[in-house]
Short mmCIF file of C-alpha atoms in Angstrom, two decimals:
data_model
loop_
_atom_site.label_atom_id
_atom_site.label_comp_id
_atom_site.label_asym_id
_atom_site.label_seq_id
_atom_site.Cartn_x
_atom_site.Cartn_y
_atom_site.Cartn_z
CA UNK H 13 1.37 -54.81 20.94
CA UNK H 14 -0.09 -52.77 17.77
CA UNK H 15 0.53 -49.42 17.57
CA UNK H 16 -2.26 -47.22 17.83
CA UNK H 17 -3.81 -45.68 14.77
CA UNK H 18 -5.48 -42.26 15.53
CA UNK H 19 -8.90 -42.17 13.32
CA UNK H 20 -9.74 -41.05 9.79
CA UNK H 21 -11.09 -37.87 11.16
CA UNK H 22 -8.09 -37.00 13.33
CA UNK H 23 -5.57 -37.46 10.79
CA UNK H 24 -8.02 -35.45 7.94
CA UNK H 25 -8.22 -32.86 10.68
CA UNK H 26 -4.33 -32.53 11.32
CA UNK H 27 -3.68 -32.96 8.04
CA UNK H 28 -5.80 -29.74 7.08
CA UNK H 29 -4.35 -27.70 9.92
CA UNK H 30 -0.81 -28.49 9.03
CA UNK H 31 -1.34 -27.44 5.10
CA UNK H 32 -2.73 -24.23 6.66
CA UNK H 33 -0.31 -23.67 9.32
CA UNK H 34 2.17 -23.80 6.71
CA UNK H 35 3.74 -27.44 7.78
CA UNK H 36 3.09 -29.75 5.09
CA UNK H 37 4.57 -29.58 1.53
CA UNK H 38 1.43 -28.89 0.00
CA UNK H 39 1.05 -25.87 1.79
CA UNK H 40 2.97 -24.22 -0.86
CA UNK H 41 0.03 -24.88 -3.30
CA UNK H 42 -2.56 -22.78 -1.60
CA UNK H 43 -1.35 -19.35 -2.40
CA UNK H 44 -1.53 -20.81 -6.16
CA UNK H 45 -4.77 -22.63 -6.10
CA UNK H 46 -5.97 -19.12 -4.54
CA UNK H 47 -4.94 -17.10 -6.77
CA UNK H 48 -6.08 -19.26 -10.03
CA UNK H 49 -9.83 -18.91 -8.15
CA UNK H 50 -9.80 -15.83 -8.06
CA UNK H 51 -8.67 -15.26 -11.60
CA UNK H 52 -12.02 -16.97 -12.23
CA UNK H 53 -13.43 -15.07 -9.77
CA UNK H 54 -12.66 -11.72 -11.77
CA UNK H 55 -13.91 -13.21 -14.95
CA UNK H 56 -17.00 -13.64 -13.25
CA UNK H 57 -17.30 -10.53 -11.72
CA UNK H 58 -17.19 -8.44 -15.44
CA UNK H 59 -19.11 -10.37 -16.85
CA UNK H 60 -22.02 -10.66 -14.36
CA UNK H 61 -21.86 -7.46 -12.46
CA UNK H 62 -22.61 -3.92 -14.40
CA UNK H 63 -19.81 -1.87 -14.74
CA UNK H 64 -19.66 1.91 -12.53
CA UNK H 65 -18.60 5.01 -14.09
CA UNK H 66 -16.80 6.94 -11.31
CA UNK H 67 -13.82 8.87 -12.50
CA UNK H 68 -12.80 7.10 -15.72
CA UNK H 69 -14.76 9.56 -18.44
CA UNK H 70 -12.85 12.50 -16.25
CA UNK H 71 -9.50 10.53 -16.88
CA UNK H 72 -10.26 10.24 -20.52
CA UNK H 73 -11.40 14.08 -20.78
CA UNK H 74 -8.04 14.89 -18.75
CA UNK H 75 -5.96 12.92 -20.96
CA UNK H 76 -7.10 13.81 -24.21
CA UNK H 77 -5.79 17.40 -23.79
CA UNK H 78 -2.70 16.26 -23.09
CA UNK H 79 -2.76 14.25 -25.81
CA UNK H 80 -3.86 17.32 -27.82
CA UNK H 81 -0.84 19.24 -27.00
CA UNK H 82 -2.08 20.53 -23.56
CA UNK H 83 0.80 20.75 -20.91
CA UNK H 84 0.12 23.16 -18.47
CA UNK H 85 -1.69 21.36 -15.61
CA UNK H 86 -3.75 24.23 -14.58
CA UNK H 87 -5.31 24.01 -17.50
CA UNK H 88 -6.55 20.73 -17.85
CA UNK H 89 -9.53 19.30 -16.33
CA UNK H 90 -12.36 16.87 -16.69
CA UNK H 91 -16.31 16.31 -15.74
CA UNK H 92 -15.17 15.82 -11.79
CA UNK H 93 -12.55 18.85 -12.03
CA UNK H 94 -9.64 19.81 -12.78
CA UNK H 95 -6.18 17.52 -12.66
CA UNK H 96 -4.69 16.44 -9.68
CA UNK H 97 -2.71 13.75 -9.79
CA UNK H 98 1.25 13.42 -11.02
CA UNK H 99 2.46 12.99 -14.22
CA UNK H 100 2.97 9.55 -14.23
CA UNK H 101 -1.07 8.85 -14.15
CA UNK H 102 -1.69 10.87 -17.10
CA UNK H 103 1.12 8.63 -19.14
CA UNK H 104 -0.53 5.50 -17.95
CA UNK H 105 -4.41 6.42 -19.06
CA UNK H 106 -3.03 8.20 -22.22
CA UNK H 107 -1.80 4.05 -23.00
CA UNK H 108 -5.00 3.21 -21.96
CA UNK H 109 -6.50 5.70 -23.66
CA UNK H 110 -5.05 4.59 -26.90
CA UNK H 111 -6.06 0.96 -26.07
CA UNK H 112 -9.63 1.80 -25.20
CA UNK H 113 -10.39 3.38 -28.48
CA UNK H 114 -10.12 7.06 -26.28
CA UNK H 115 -11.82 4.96 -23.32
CA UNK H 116 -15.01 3.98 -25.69
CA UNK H 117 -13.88 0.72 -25.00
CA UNK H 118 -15.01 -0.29 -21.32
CA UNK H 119 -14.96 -3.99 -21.48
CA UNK H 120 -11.38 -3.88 -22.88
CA UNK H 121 -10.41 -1.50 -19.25
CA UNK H 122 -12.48 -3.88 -17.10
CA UNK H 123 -10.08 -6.63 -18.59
CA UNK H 124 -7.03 -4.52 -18.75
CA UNK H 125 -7.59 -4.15 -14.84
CA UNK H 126 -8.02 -7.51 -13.67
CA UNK H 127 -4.49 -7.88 -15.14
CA UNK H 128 -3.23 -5.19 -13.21
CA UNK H 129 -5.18 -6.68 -9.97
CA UNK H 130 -4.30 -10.09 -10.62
CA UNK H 131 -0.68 -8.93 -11.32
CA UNK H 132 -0.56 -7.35 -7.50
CA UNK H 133 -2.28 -9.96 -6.33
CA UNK H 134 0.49 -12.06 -7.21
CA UNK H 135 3.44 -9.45 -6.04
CA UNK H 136 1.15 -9.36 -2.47
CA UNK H 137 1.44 -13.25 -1.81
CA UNK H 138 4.63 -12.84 -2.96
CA UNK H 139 5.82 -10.54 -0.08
CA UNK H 140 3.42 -12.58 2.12
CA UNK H 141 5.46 -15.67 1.38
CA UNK H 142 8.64 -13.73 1.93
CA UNK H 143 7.65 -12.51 5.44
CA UNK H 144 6.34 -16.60 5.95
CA UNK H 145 3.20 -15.76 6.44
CA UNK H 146 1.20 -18.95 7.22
CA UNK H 147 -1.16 -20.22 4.10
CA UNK H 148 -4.28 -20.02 6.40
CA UNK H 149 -3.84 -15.82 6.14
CA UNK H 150 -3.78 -15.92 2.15
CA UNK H 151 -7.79 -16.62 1.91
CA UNK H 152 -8.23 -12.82 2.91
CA UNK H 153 -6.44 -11.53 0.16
CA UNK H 154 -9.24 -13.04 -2.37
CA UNK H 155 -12.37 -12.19 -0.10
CA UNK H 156 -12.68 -8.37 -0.97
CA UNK H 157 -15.88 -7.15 -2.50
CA UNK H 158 -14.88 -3.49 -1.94
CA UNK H 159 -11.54 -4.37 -3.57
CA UNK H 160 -12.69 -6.62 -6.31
CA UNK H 161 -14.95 -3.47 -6.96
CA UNK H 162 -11.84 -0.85 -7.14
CA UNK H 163 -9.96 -2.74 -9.53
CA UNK H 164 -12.86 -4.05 -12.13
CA UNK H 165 -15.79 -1.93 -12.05
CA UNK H 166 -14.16 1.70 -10.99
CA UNK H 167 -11.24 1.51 -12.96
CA UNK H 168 -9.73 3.91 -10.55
CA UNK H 169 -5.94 4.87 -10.78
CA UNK H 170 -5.02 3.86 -7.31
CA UNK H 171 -4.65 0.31 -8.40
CA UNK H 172 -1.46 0.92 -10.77
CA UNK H 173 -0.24 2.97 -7.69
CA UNK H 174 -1.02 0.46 -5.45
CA UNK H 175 0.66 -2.42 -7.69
CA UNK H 176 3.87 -0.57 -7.34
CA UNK H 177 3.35 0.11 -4.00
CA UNK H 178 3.83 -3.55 -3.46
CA UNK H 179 6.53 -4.31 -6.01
CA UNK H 180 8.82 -2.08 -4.29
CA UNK H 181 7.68 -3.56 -1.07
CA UNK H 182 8.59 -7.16 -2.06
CA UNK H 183 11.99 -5.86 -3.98
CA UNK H 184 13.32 -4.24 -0.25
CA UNK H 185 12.89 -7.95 0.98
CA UNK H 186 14.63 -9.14 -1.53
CA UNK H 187 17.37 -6.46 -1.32
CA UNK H 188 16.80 -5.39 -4.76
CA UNK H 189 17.23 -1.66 -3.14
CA UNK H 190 17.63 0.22 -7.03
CA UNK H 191 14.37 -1.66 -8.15
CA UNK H 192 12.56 -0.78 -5.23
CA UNK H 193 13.32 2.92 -5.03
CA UNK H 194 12.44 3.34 -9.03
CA UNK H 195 8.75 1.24 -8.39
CA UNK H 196 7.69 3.29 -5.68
CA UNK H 197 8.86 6.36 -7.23
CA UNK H 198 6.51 5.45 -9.88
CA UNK H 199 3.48 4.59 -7.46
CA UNK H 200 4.28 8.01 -6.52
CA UNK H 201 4.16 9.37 -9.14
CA UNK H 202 0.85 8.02 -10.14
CA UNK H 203 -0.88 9.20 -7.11
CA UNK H 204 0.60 11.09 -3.57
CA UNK H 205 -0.93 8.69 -1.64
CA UNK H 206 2.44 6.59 -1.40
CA UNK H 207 4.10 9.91 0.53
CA UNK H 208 2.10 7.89 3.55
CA UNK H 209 4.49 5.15 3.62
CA UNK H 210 7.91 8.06 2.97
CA UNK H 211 8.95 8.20 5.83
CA UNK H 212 9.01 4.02 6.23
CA UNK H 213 10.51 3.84 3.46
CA UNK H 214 13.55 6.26 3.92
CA UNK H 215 14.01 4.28 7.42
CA UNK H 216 14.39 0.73 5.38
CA UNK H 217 16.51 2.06 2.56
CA UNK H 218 18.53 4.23 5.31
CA UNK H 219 19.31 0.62 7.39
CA UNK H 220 19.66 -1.38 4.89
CA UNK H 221 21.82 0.41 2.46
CA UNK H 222 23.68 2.58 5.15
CA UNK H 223 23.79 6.51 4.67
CA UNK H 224 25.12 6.90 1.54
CA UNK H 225 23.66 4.33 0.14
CA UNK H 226 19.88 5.82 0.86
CA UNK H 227 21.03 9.39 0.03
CA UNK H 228 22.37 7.52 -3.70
CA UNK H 229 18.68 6.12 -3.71
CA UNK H 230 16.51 9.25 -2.55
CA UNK H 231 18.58 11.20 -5.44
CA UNK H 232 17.61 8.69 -7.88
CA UNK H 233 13.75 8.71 -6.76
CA UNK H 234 13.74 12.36 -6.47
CA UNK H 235 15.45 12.08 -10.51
CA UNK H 236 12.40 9.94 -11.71
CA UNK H 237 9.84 12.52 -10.61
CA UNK H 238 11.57 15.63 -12.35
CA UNK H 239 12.24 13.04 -15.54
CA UNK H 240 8.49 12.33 -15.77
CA UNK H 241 6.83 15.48 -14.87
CA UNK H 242 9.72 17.43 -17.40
CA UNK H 243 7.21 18.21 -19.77
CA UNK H 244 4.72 20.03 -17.52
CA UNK H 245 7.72 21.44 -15.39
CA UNK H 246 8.90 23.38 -18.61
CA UNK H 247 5.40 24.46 -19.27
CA UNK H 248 4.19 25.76 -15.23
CA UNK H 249 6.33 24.21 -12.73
CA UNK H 250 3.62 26.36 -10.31
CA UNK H 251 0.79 24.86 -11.56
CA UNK H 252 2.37 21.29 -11.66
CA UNK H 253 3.62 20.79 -8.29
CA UNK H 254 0.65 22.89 -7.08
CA UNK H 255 -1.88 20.94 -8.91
CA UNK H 256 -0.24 17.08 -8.92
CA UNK H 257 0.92 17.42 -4.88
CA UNK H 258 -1.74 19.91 -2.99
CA UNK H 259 -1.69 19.15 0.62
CA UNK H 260 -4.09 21.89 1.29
CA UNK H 261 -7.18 20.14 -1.06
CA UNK H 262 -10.29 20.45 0.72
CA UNK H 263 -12.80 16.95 0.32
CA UNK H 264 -16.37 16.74 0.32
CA UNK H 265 -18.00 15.72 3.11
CA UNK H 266 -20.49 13.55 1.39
CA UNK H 267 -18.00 11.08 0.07
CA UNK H 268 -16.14 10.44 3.09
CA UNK H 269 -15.68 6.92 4.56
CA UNK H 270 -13.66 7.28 7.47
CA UNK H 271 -15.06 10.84 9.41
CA UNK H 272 -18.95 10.99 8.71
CA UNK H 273 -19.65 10.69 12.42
CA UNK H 274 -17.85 13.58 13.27
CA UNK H 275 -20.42 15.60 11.13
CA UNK H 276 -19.85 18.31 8.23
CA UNK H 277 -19.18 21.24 10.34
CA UNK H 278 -16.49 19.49 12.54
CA UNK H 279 -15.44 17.24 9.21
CA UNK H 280 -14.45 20.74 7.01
CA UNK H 281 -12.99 22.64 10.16
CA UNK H 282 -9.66 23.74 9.91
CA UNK H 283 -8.52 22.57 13.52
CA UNK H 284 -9.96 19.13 13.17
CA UNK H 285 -7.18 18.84 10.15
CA UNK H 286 -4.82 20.43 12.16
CA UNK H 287 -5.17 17.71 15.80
CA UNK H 288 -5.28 15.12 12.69
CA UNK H 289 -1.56 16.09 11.04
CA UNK H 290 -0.67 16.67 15.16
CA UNK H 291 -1.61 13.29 16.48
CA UNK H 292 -0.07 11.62 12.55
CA UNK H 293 3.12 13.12 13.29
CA UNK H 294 3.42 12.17 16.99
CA UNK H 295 2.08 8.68 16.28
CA UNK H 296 5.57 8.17 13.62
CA UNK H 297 7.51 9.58 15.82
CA UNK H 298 6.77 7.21 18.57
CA UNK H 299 6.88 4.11 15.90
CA UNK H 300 10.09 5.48 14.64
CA UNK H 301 11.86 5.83 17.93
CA UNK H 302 10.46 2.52 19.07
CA UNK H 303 10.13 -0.14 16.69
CA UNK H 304 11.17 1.04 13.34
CA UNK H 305 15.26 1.94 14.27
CA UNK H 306 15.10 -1.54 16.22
CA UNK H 307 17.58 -2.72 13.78
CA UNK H 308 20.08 -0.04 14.30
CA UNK H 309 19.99 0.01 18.43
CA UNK H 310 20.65 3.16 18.42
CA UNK H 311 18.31 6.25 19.27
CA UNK H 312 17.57 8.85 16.92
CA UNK H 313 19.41 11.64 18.25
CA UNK H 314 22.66 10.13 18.11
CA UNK H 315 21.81 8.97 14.11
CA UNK H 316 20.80 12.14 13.38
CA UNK H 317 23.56 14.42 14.72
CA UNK H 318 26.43 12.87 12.24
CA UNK H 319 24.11 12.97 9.85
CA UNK H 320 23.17 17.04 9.56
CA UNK H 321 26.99 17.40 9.90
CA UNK H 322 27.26 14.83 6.63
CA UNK H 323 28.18 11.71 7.48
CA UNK H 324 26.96 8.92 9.25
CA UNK H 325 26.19 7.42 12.77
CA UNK H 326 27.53 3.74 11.95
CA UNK H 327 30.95 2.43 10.84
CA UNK H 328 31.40 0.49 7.70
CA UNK H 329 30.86 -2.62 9.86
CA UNK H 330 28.16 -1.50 11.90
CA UNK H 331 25.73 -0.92 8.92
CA UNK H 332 26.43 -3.96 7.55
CA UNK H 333 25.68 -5.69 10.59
CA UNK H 334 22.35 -3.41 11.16
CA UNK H 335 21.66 -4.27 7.45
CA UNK H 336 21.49 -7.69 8.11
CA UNK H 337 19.30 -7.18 10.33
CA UNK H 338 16.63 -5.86 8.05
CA UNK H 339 14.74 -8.59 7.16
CA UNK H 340 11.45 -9.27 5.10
CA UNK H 341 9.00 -9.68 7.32
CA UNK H 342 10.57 -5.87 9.10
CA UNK H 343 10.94 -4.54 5.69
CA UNK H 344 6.57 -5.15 5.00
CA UNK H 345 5.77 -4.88 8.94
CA UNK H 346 7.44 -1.02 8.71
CA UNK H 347 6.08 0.12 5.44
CA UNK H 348 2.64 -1.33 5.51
CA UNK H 349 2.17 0.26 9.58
CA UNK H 350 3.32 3.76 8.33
CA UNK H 351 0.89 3.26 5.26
CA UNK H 352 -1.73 2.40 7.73
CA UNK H 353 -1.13 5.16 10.59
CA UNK H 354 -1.25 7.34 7.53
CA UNK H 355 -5.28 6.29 6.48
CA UNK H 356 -5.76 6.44 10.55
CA UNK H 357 -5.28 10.24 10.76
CA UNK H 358 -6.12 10.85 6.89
CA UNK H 359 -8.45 14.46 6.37
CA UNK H 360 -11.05 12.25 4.32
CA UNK H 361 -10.63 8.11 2.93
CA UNK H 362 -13.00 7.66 -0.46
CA UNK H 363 -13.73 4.27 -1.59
CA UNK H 364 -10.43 3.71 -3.89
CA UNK H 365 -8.57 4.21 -0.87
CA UNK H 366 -8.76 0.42 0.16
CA UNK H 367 -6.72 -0.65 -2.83
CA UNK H 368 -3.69 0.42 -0.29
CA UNK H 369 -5.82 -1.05 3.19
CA UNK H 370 -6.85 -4.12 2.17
CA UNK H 371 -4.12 -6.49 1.34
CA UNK H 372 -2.58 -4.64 4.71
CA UNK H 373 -4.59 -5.38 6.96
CA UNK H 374 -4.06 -8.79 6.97
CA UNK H 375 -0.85 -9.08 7.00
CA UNK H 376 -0.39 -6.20 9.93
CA UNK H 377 -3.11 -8.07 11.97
CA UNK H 378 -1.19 -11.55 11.58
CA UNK H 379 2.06 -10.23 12.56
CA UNK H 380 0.50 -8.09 15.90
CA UNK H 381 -1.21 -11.35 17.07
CA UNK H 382 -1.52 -14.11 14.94
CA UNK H 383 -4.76 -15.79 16.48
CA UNK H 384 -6.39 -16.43 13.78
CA UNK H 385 -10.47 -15.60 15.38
CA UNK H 386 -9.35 -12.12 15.61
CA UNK H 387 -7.56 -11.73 12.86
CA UNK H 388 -10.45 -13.12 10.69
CA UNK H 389 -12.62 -11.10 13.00
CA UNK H 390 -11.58 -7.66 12.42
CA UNK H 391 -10.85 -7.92 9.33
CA UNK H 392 -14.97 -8.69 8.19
CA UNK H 393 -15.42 -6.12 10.16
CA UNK H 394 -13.78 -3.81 7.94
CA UNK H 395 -14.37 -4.91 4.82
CA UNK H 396 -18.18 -4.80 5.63
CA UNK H 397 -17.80 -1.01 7.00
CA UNK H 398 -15.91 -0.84 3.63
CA UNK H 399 -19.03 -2.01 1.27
CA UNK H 400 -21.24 0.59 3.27
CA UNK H 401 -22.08 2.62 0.54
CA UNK H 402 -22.83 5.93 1.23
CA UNK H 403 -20.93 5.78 4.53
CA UNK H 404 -22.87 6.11 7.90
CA UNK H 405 -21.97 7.14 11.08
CA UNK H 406 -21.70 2.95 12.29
CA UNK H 407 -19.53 2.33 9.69
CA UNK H 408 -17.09 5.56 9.46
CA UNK H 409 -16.81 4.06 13.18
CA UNK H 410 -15.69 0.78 12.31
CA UNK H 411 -13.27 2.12 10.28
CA UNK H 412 -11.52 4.27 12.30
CA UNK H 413 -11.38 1.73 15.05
CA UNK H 414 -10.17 -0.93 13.02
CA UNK H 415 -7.57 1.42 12.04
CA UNK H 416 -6.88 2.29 15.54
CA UNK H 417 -6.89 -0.89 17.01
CA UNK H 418 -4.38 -2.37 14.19
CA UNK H 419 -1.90 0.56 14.59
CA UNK H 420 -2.09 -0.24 18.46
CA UNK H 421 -1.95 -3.99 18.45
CA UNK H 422 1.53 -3.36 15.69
CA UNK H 423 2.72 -1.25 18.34
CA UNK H 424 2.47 -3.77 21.50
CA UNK H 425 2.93 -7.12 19.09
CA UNK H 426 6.49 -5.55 17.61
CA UNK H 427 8.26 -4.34 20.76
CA UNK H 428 10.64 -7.74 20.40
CA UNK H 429 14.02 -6.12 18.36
CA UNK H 430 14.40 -8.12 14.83
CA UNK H 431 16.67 -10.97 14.61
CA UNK H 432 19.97 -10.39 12.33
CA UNK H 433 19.65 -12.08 8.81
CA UNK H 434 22.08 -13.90 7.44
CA UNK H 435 25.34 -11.89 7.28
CA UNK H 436 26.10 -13.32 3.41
CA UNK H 437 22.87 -11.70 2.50
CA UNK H 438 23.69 -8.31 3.75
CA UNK H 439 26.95 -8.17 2.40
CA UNK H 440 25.42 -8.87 -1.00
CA UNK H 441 23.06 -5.97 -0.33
CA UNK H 442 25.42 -3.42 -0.19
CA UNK H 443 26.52 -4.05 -4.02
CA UNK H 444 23.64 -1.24 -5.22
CA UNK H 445 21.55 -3.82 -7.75
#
């Protein structure tokens, strides 16, 4: 008897869902076919779609001073105000400055910046590969209007701090722990933004390279940002850590995408910041007691006791064996959820703030429940509450509960401990690279 044949359209049909489920040996050619669309994609986009001036002739204003001998922060300022970001930013737009013929040159930024996006582009499905991610997730990381938008035609500086965001991401999965602390050091130092993801990160450098490993690390990340920031130090330290890293800025109301439905009075109100920082801080606290020391099975009293005395909660053994344990996929799933619990409870989100949501989201909603309706489903619905420009009370509400409901569904989809990685791996790991 013959044996039967299934049809043309059942094997086409099986065949596509096993190249997207990540099954078939072609499956490792859609994150490249991807990402060589959306290079075209980008061409596209600056040369059909008129460019927005935002923040770049401020960037150009701030930077020329500097590059006029200018070094005392308080003093410098541009058409949207004075300077507020670290030192790093103003050494990356005084380069682009120079390239740009003093920012004359728009065309030349617009292509400068698809580098840069299609450069973290590349570093995302990198990491996305790492934490095997299944290929039918990677269309979402070329959809983004909004983020297309941020990168190309705003030019804004939260894309080279959101490219490093992501390279130090993807070197803690690959246990590159020196390259990773030095890359986000320098996304910090572009923009204070990254402090959302701090406290993550202190967690995976503290379990994976054991006490005095991380302490080693937090030195060295701590030396990059008085290295860079030495010639404004010298000048007014004051003005420089008061200017580059004020906590207390107040936001305008009007450019707010995440709060608008709370209304201006409530939105500029000193206790609605206040329940905000509250319910930010209890939220980590419950993620870092819960899921993110899963690797170290042990509860954070008893790891934090040896440590105010100076030394440390584990034995030699012990944090190699929690090491191992600190695999890729934990390594993004920690980092990207405190990034993301940090926009939840954020004073104010602008527009540039998606360069750090939208490759996240993703990711965070594949690895709470990957069923791929919903994931496909929230995430339109907050890229369209995204490209709501100006915001409205609707789609300030889709934010936050986008937001909301990812941060929750992390929460119940992570409550399984990690599995161990491969002991060879974590003995490697604790040679500082």
């Amino acid at each position: 008897m013959a044996s039967w044949d299934p049809p043309p359209r059942k094997k086409a049909l099986c065949f596509a869902l096993d190249v997207a489920a990540g099954r078939h040996a072609l499956s490792k050619l859609i994150p490249v076919v991807l990402w060589l669309a959306d290079a075209v994609l980008c061409g596209l986009i600056i040369w059909k779609v008129p460019y927005t001036e935002i923040d770049w002739v401020a960037y150009m204003e701030q930077v020329a001073q500097f590059v006029a001998g200018e070094r005392d922060y308080t003093r410098m300022e541009g058409g949207t105000g004075p300077l507020v970001y670290p030192a790093a930013h103003v050494y990356v737009y005084t380069g682009l400055y120079h390239l740009t013929d003093r920012g004359k040159n728009i065309l030349l930024a617009q292509q400068i910046f698809a580098v840069l996006y299609m450069a973290t582009l590349a570093v995302v499905m990198l990491c996305y590969w790492q934490a095997k991610v299944p290929p039918y997730v990677f269309p979402l990381l070329i959809l983004s209007k909004r983020l297309h938008s941020v990168f190309l035609l705003r030019c804004f500086n939260d894309c080279f701090a959101a490219f490093f965001m992501w390279l130090a991401v993807y070197s803690f999965q690959r246990r590159q722990w020196t390259m990773g602390s030095i890359a986000y050091s320098c996304g910090l130092g572009i923009k204070m933004s990254l402090l959302l993801s701090l406290p993550a990160v202190g967690i995976v450098l503290f379990l994976g390279r054991g006490f005095a490993g991380s302490l080693r690390l937090a030195w060295l990340m701590g030396q990059v940002q008085v290295v860079i920031a030495l010639p404004f130090l010298a000048k007014n330290w004051q003005g420089y850590l008061g200017r580059a890293f004020e906590l207390s800025r107040q936001f305008k109301f009007e450019w707010t995408v995440n709060w608008r439905m709370m209304g201006e009075e409530l939105f500029l109100s000193k206790p609605f910041a206040v329940v905000l920082l509250v319910l930010h801080v209890l939220v980590l606290l419950i993620f870092v007691t819960s899921r993110w020391l899963q690797p170290a099975d042990r509860p954070l009293l008893s790891l934090i006791s040896p440590m105010l005395r100076g030394g440390s909660a584990l034995t030699p053994a012990e944090e190699l064996e929690v090491s191992s344990r600190v695999t890729p996929d934990y390594v993004m799933t920690t980092i990207l959820s405190a990034n993301i619990i940090g926009l939840l409870f954020a004073r104010s989100l602008h527009y540039q703030f998606y360069a750090y949501l939208a490759w996240a989201t993703p990711y965070l909603l594949w690895r709470a429940w990957p069923y791929t309706p919903v994931v496909y489903l929230l995430w339109a619905v907050q890229e369209a509450a995204w490209n709501t420009f100006p915001s409205t009370d609707l789609s300030s509400t889709a934010v936050v509960n986008v937001l909301l409901i990812t941060v929750v569904l992390v929460y119940c989809g992570t409550s399984k401990p990690v599995r161990s990685g491969e002991r060879k791996k974590a003995k490697a790991s604790k040679k500082d690279r």
